[in-house]
Coordinates of C-alpha atoms in Angstrom, one line a residue:
M1 CA 46.9 1.9 7.9
T2 CA 48.1 0.8 4.5
E3 CA 47.3 -2.5 2.8
G4 CA 50.8 -4.0 2.4
K5 CA 52.7 -2.3 5.2
V6 CA 51.8 -1.7 8.8
I7 CA 52.5 1.8 10.0
T8 CA 52.3 3.1 13.6
T9 CA 49.0 4.8 14.2
S10 CA 48.4 8.0 16.1
K11 CA 49.7 8.6 19.7
K12 CA 46.1 8.7 20.8
V13 CA 45.5 5.2 19.6
T14 CA 48.7 3.7 21.0
N15 CA 48.2 5.5 24.3
G16 CA 44.6 4.2 24.4
W17 CA 45.9 0.7 23.7
A18 CA 48.4 1.0 26.5
M19 CA 45.7 2.2 28.9
Y20 CA 44.2 -1.2 29.0
D21 CA 47.3 -2.4 30.8
W22 CA 46.6 0.4 33.3
A23 CA 43.0 -0.8 33.6
N24 CA 43.5 -4.6 34.0
S25 CA 46.9 -4.9 35.6
V26 CA 45.2 -4.0 38.9
Y27 CA 43.7 -7.5 38.8
N28 CA 47.1 -9.1 38.2
L29 CA 48.8 -7.2 41.1
V30 CA 46.1 -6.6 43.7
I31 CA 44.1 -9.8 43.2
T32 CA 46.5 -12.6 42.1
T33 CA 49.8 -11.2 43.4
T34 CA 49.1 -9.6 46.7
F35 CA 45.8 -9.2 48.5
F36 CA 43.8 -12.3 47.4
P37 CA 46.5 -14.9 48.1
I38 CA 46.9 -13.5 51.6
Y39 CA 43.2 -13.2 52.2
F40 CA 42.6 -16.7 50.7
L41 CA 45.1 -18.3 53.1
A42 CA 43.6 -16.4 56.0
V43 CA 40.0 -17.4 55.2
T44 CA 40.8 -21.1 54.5
G45 CA 43.5 -21.5 57.2
S46 CA 43.1 -23.8 60.2
N47 CA 44.6 -24.1 63.6
D48 CA 46.7 -27.1 62.8
Q49 CA 50.0 -26.9 61.0
E50 CA 48.8 -28.7 57.9
H51 CA 46.6 -25.8 56.6
K52 CA 43.9 -28.2 55.3
V53 CA 40.6 -27.0 53.8
T54 CA 37.6 -29.0 52.6
F55 CA 36.2 -28.1 49.2
L56 CA 33.6 -30.1 47.2
G57 CA 34.0 -33.0 49.6
R58 CA 37.8 -33.3 49.3
E59 CA 40.4 -32.1 51.7
F60 CA 43.2 -29.9 50.2
V61 CA 46.3 -28.1 51.4
N62 CA 44.9 -24.6 51.2
S63 CA 47.8 -23.2 49.1
S64 CA 47.6 -26.1 46.7
L65 CA 43.8 -25.5 46.3
Y66 CA 44.6 -22.0 45.3
D67 CA 47.0 -23.3 42.7
Y68 CA 44.5 -25.8 41.4
I69 CA 41.8 -23.1 41.1
L70 CA 44.0 -21.0 38.9
A71 CA 45.0 -24.0 36.8
V72 CA 41.4 -24.9 36.1
A73 CA 40.5 -21.3 35.2
Y74 CA 43.4 -21.1 32.8
L75 CA 42.6 -24.5 31.3
I76 CA 39.0 -23.5 30.6
I77 CA 40.0 -20.3 28.9
A78 CA 42.7 -22.1 26.9
I79 CA 40.1 -24.5 25.6
L80 CA 37.8 -21.5 24.6
Y81 CA 40.6 -19.5 23.0
P82 CA 40.5 -21.1 19.5
I83 CA 36.7 -20.6 19.2
L84 CA 36.6 -17.1 20.4
T85 CA 39.5 -15.8 18.4
S86 CA 38.2 -17.5 15.3
I87 CA 35.0 -15.5 15.7
A88 CA 37.0 -12.3 16.3
D89 CA 39.2 -12.7 13.2
T90 CA 36.5 -13.8 10.8
R91 CA 33.8 -11.4 12.0
G92 CA 35.9 -8.4 13.1
N93 CA 34.6 -8.5 16.7
K94 CA 38.0 -8.2 18.4
K95 CA 37.0 -5.2 20.4
N96 CA 33.6 -6.7 21.4
F97 CA 35.2 -9.9 22.7
M98 CA 37.8 -7.9 24.5
R99 CA 35.0 -5.8 26.1
F100 CA 33.1 -9.0 27.1
F101 CA 36.0 -10.6 28.9
C102 CA 36.9 -7.2 30.5
Y103 CA 33.5 -7.0 32.0
M104 CA 33.5 -10.6 33.1
G105 CA 36.8 -10.0 35.0
A106 CA 35.6 -6.8 36.5
I107 CA 32.4 -8.4 37.8
G108 CA 34.4 -11.3 39.2
C109 CA 36.7 -9.0 41.1
S110 CA 33.8 -7.0 42.5
A111 CA 32.0 -10.2 43.5
L112 CA 35.0 -11.2 45.7
F113 CA 33.6 -8.5 48.1
F114 CA 31.2 -11.3 49.3
F115 CA 33.9 -13.9 49.8
K116 CA 34.1 -15.1 53.4
S117 CA 35.0 -18.3 55.2
D118 CA 31.4 -19.6 54.8
T119 CA 31.1 -18.6 51.1
L120 CA 34.1 -20.5 49.8
L121 CA 32.3 -21.7 46.6
L122 CA 31.2 -18.1 45.8
G123 CA 34.8 -17.0 46.3
V124 CA 36.2 -19.7 44.0
I125 CA 33.6 -18.9 41.2
A126 CA 34.3 -15.2 41.4
F127 CA 38.1 -15.7 41.4
M128 CA 37.8 -18.0 38.3
M129 CA 35.6 -15.4 36.6
A130 CA 38.2 -12.7 37.3
A131 CA 41.1 -14.9 36.0
M132 CA 39.2 -16.0 32.9
G133 CA 38.2 -12.4 32.2
Y134 CA 41.8 -11.2 32.6
V135 CA 43.4 -13.8 30.3
G136 CA 40.5 -13.8 27.9
S137 CA 40.7 -10.1 27.2
L138 CA 44.5 -10.2 26.8
V139 CA 44.5 -12.2 23.6
F140 CA 42.4 -9.6 21.9
Y141 CA 44.5 -6.8 23.4
N142 CA 47.7 -8.4 22.3
A143 CA 46.3 -9.0 18.8
Y144 CA 45.9 -5.3 18.3
L145 CA 49.6 -4.6 18.6
P146 CA 50.6 -5.7 15.1
E147 CA 47.7 -3.7 13.7
I148 CA 48.5 -0.4 15.4
A149 CA 52.3 -0.5 15.5
A150 CA 55.0 -0.9 12.9
P151 CA 57.6 -3.7 13.6
E152 CA 60.3 -1.3 14.6
D153 CA 58.0 0.4 17.2
R154 CA 56.5 -2.8 18.8
D155 CA 59.1 -3.2 21.5
R156 CA 58.7 0.4 22.6
I157 CA 54.9 0.3 22.5
S158 CA 54.7 -3.1 24.2
A159 CA 57.0 -1.8 27.0
K160 CA 54.8 1.3 27.3
G161 CA 51.8 -0.9 27.9
Y162 CA 53.6 -2.8 30.7
A163 CA 54.9 0.4 32.2
Y164 CA 51.3 1.9 32.3
G165 CA 50.2 -1.3 33.9
Y166 CA 52.7 -1.2 36.7
I167 CA 52.1 2.4 37.4
G168 CA 48.3 2.0 37.6
S169 CA 48.4 -1.2 39.6
V170 CA 50.8 0.3 42.1
L171 CA 48.4 3.2 42.7
M172 CA 45.5 0.8 43.3
Q173 CA 47.8 -1.2 45.5
I174 CA 48.6 1.8 47.6
V175 CA 44.8 2.5 48.0
G176 CA 44.3 -1.0 49.2
F177 CA 47.2 -0.8 51.6
V178 CA 45.9 2.5 53.1
L179 CA 42.5 0.9 53.6
V180 CA 44.0 -2.2 55.3
M181 CA 46.2 0.0 57.6
T182 CA 43.5 2.5 58.6
M183 CA 40.3 0.4 58.9
S184 CA 39.6 -1.5 62.1
D185 CA 38.6 -4.6 60.2
P186 CA 41.4 -5.7 57.8
G187 CA 39.2 -8.4 56.2
L188 CA 36.5 -5.8 55.3
A189 CA 39.2 -3.5 54.0
T190 CA 40.6 -6.2 51.8
R191 CA 37.1 -7.0 50.4
I192 CA 36.5 -3.3 49.7
T193 CA 39.8 -3.4 47.8
F194 CA 38.5 -6.3 45.6
L195 CA 35.4 -4.2 44.8
L196 CA 37.5 -1.1 43.9
V197 CA 39.6 -3.3 41.6
G198 CA 36.6 -4.3 39.6
I199 CA 35.4 -0.7 39.4
W200 CA 38.9 0.5 38.3
W201 CA 39.2 -2.1 35.7
F202 CA 35.8 -1.4 34.2
A203 CA 36.1 2.4 34.3
F204 CA 39.6 2.9 32.8
A205 CA 38.9 0.3 30.1
Q206 CA 36.4 2.7 28.6
I207 CA 39.4 4.9 27.5
T208 CA 40.8 1.9 25.5
F209 CA 37.5 1.0 23.9
A210 CA 37.0 4.6 22.8
A211 CA 40.4 4.9 21.3
L212 CA 40.9 1.6 19.5
P213 CA 39.8 1.3 15.9
Q214 CA 37.6 -1.5 14.7
S215 CA 39.9 -4.5 14.0
N216 CA 40.8 -5.9 10.6
V217 CA 38.3 -8.5 9.2
V218 CA 39.8 -11.3 7.2
Q219 CA 36.6 -12.8 5.9
T220 CA 33.0 -13.2 6.8
K221 CA 31.8 -16.7 7.8
K222 CA 28.6 -18.0 9.2
G223 CA 29.6 -21.6 9.7
N224 CA 30.3 -23.8 12.7
V225 CA 32.3 -21.6 15.0
I226 CA 33.8 -24.5 17.0
Q227 CA 35.0 -26.2 13.9
E228 CA 36.3 -22.9 12.5
G229 CA 38.1 -22.2 15.7
F230 CA 40.1 -25.4 15.8
Q231 CA 40.7 -25.2 12.1
E232 CA 42.2 -21.8 12.7
M233 CA 44.6 -23.2 15.3
K234 CA 45.6 -26.0 13.0
K235 CA 46.2 -23.5 10.3
V236 CA 48.5 -21.5 12.6
Y237 CA 50.2 -24.6 13.7
D238 CA 50.8 -25.7 10.1
Q239 CA 52.4 -22.3 9.4
V240 CA 54.5 -22.3 12.6
K241 CA 56.0 -25.7 12.0
H242 CA 57.4 -24.5 8.7
M243 CA 59.0 -21.5 10.4
P244 CA 62.0 -22.9 12.2
I245 CA 62.9 -19.8 14.2
L246 CA 59.4 -19.1 15.4
K247 CA 58.8 -22.8 16.1
R248 CA 61.9 -23.0 18.4
F249 CA 61.1 -19.7 20.1
L250 CA 57.5 -20.9 20.9
R251 CA 58.9 -24.2 22.4
G252 CA 61.3 -22.2 24.6
F253 CA 58.5 -19.8 25.5
F254 CA 56.2 -22.7 26.5
F255 CA 58.7 -24.0 29.0
Y256 CA 60.1 -20.8 30.5
S257 CA 56.5 -19.5 30.9
M258 CA 55.8 -22.5 33.2
G259 CA 58.5 -21.1 35.5
V260 CA 57.9 -17.3 35.1
Q261 CA 54.1 -17.4 35.5
T262 CA 54.3 -19.8 38.4
V263 CA 56.8 -17.6 40.3
M264 CA 54.6 -14.6 39.8
L265 CA 51.4 -16.4 40.9
A266 CA 53.0 -18.2 43.9
A267 CA 55.4 -15.6 45.2
T268 CA 53.1 -14.0 47.8
I269 CA 52.0 -17.4 49.1
F270 CA 55.7 -18.4 49.3
G271 CA 56.4 -15.3 51.5
S272 CA 53.2 -15.6 53.6
K273 CA 53.1 -19.4 54.2
L274 CA 56.6 -20.6 54.0
L275 CA 58.4 -17.6 55.5
G276 CA 55.5 -16.3 57.7
L277 CA 56.0 -12.7 56.8
P278 CA 53.4 -10.2 58.0
D279 CA 50.7 -9.0 55.5
T280 CA 51.8 -5.4 55.6
K281 CA 55.4 -6.3 54.7
L282 CA 54.3 -8.5 51.9
I283 CA 52.1 -5.7 50.4
V284 CA 54.9 -3.1 50.6
T285 CA 57.4 -5.6 49.1
V286 CA 55.0 -6.2 46.1
V287 CA 54.7 -2.5 45.5
L288 CA 58.5 -2.2 45.4
I289 CA 58.6 -5.1 43.0
Q290 CA 56.3 -3.2 40.6
L291 CA 58.4 -0.1 40.8
V292 CA 61.6 -2.1 40.0
A293 CA 59.7 -3.9 37.2
I294 CA 59.0 -0.6 35.4
L295 CA 62.7 0.0 35.1
G296 CA 63.2 -3.6 34.2
A297 CA 60.8 -3.5 31.3
W298 CA 62.3 -0.2 30.0
G299 CA 65.8 -1.5 30.4
M300 CA 65.2 -4.8 28.6
S301 CA 63.6 -3.1 25.6
R302 CA 66.8 -1.0 25.3
L303 CA 69.0 -4.0 25.6
S304 CA 67.1 -5.9 23.0
A305 CA 67.7 -3.0 20.5
I306 CA 71.5 -3.5 21.1
Y307 CA 71.9 -7.3 21.5
G308 CA 68.7 -8.7 19.9
N309 CA 65.6 -10.2 21.5
L310 CA 66.7 -13.8 21.7
K311 CA 70.1 -13.1 23.3
V312 CA 68.5 -10.9 25.9
L313 CA 65.8 -13.4 26.6
M314 CA 68.4 -16.1 27.1
G315 CA 70.3 -13.9 29.6
V316 CA 67.1 -13.2 31.5
I317 CA 66.3 -16.9 31.8
V318 CA 69.7 -17.6 33.3
F319 CA 68.8 -14.9 35.8
W320 CA 65.5 -16.7 36.6
I321 CA 67.4 -19.9 37.2
I322 CA 69.6 -18.1 39.7
I323 CA 66.5 -16.7 41.4
C324 CA 65.0 -20.2 41.8
I325 CA 68.2 -21.5 43.3
L326 CA 68.3 -18.6 45.8
A327 CA 64.6 -19.2 46.6
Y328 CA 65.3 -22.9 47.3
Y329 CA 68.1 -21.9 49.6
T330 CA 65.8 -19.3 51.3
A331 CA 63.1 -21.9 51.9
G332 CA 65.7 -24.2 53.4
V333 CA 66.9 -21.5 55.8
A334 CA 63.3 -20.7 56.8
E335 CA 62.5 -24.4 57.4
K336 CA 65.4 -24.5 59.9
G337 CA 63.7 -21.8 61.9
I338 CA 66.2 -19.1 60.8
N339 CA 64.8 -15.7 59.9
A340 CA 64.9 -15.5 56.1
E341 CA 63.0 -12.2 55.8
Y342 CA 65.8 -10.2 54.2
H343 CA 66.5 -13.1 51.8
F344 CA 62.9 -12.7 50.6
Y345 CA 63.4 -9.0 50.0
I346 CA 66.5 -9.6 47.9
L347 CA 64.6 -12.2 45.9
A348 CA 61.7 -9.9 45.4
L349 CA 63.9 -7.2 43.9
L350 CA 65.6 -9.6 41.6
V351 CA 62.2 -10.9 40.4
G352 CA 61.1 -7.3 39.8
L353 CA 64.1 -6.6 37.6
V354 CA 63.1 -9.4 35.1
M355 CA 59.3 -9.9 35.7
G356 CA 57.8 -7.3 33.4
G357 CA 60.7 -7.2 30.9
I358 CA 60.5 -10.9 30.0
Q359 CA 56.7 -10.6 29.4
S360 CA 57.0 -7.5 27.3
L361 CA 60.0 -8.8 25.3
S362 CA 58.4 -12.2 24.7
R363 CA 55.3 -10.5 23.3
S364 CA 57.2 -8.2 21.0
T365 CA 59.6 -11.0 19.9
Y366 CA 56.6 -13.1 18.9
S367 CA 55.0 -10.2 16.9
K368 CA 58.3 -9.8 15.0
L369 CA 58.8 -13.5 14.2
M370 CA 55.2 -14.2 13.2
P371 CA 54.4 -13.9 9.4
D372 CA 52.9 -10.9 7.8
T373 CA 49.2 -11.7 8.2
K374 CA 45.8 -10.1 9.0
D375 CA 45.0 -13.2 11.1
T376 CA 46.5 -11.5 14.2
A377 CA 43.9 -12.7 16.7
S378 CA 44.4 -16.3 15.6
F379 CA 48.2 -16.0 15.9
F380 CA 48.1 -14.3 19.3
S381 CA 45.5 -16.9 20.3
Y382 CA 48.1 -19.5 19.5
Y383 CA 50.7 -17.6 21.5
D384 CA 48.3 -17.1 24.5
L385 CA 47.2 -20.7 24.3
T386 CA 50.8 -21.7 24.5
E387 CA 51.3 -19.5 27.6
K388 CA 48.1 -20.5 29.4
L389 CA 48.7 -24.3 28.9
A390 CA 52.2 -23.6 30.3
I391 CA 50.6 -21.9 33.3
V392 CA 48.2 -24.9 33.8
I393 CA 51.1 -27.3 33.9
G394 CA 53.4 -25.0 35.9
I395 CA 51.0 -24.0 38.7
F396 CA 49.4 -27.5 38.9
T397 CA 52.9 -29.1 39.2
F398 CA 53.8 -26.5 41.9
G399 CA 50.8 -27.2 44.0
R400 CA 50.9 -31.0 43.5
I401 CA 54.6 -31.3 44.5
E402 CA 53.8 -29.4 47.7
E403 CA 51.0 -31.7 48.5
I404 CA 53.1 -34.8 47.8
T405 CA 56.3 -33.7 49.5
G406 CA 54.8 -31.5 52.2
T407 CA 57.0 -28.5 51.4
M408 CA 56.9 -25.7 48.9
K409 CA 60.7 -25.8 48.8
N410 CA 60.6 -28.8 46.4
S411 CA 58.1 -27.0 44.2
V412 CA 60.5 -24.1 43.8
L413 CA 63.3 -26.5 42.8
S414 CA 61.2 -28.1 40.1
L415 CA 60.8 -24.7 38.3
I416 CA 64.5 -24.8 37.4
V417 CA 63.8 -27.7 35.1
F418 CA 61.3 -25.7 33.1
F419 CA 63.7 -22.7 32.8
A420 CA 66.5 -25.0 31.6
I421 CA 64.5 -26.6 28.9
G422 CA 63.3 -23.2 27.7
L423 CA 66.9 -21.9 27.6
V424 CA 67.9 -24.8 25.4
W425 CA 65.1 -24.1 22.9
L426 CA 65.9 -20.4 22.8
Y427 CA 69.6 -21.2 22.1
S428 CA 68.4 -23.4 19.3
A429 CA 66.2 -20.6 17.9
L430 CA 69.2 -18.2 18.0
Y431 CA 71.5 -20.7 16.3
K432 CA 68.9 -21.2 13.6
Q433 CA 68.5 -17.4 13.2
K434 CA 72.2 -17.0 12.7
Q435 CA 72.3 -19.8 10.1
T436 CA 69.5 -18.1 8.2
Q437 CA 71.2 -14.7 8.3
T438 CA 74.5 -16.1 7.0
A439 CA 72.8 -18.3 4.3

């Protein structure tokens, strides 16, 4: 890698980097998207129609409790981000911190094997560990992208990572599905699946750790890491606010991430609780979503090369708004006692088309718009901090609106507001970009 110009490293390194998506995406699909939401609702469900569960002395709607647990986990990791990434950038420990969070997440997934109806606290702690390990490792993983790939290759390599992730997670999903279908105790089969996810994550991550080079070191400091961390975030913020296109993009990203991430985290609960779909049909549907998402990520990277990242992102967000409107309609149909199963399948395919692509394209767009710097961990920490705070607000709002109104339908409708605000900011970024190009 040269001093003034980033060049794309060897295929071994880029493939090794992409393999981490293969390793950790099993958490995102098997734990948060499919098996764990279904299992959590089953373990915490009750015989009445209110689906209430008592936790730490307070009664919750069980699906809202699930949302709150995720929100707290993301909030904790968001608070820690500035400190951890400051250490990584100033001491060159990017790989070590990535490894630490990887192992935390893998242990959390494996510990879910012991989660039963009488061990709710253990299950919550293990789930939070898994979530924190997943999001914590991603900031260091993402920060490697500008170091190993030239700007013109980042869309392609970023999309490769997501494609690897979808393929690997679908394979693990199929293993879990076979266990649930063939074992006499579906609960035990699900808990074995949690254990296998932790082992998978840990084992395949070793390929990544062996392939990735030591990260760039900006400088060596031995001061107060907490102070340094927040100073780093302030430094990034001060730079971003003087970059009008990047600033507008990040504002748009903040709002549309509230919608995108909440849909992805709540989709299975939506299908299970609101529509009452059988577990096996939900699992098969999620697998199909992942297969469609591979094509979506690939297709969106091609479209961005033709029309530009911001235009494609705007088109995708309009698509997400349409999905939310259809989901609201589907929920209304289900609440009237009409079978809305096939409505859900159509929604699932539509989500698959844009789910992976918007994440991949957002990541590569940010890497293109950020300044030429070696402080990659700090800049991607800022990016991930933006996304995780968006998730905290989005998923908490989703759960709270359900608790207040008594229906998840209104929670779905609220997501349209987030997408609409994000769309406005992206249009502003595109307009500013055009002004800059013609100046």
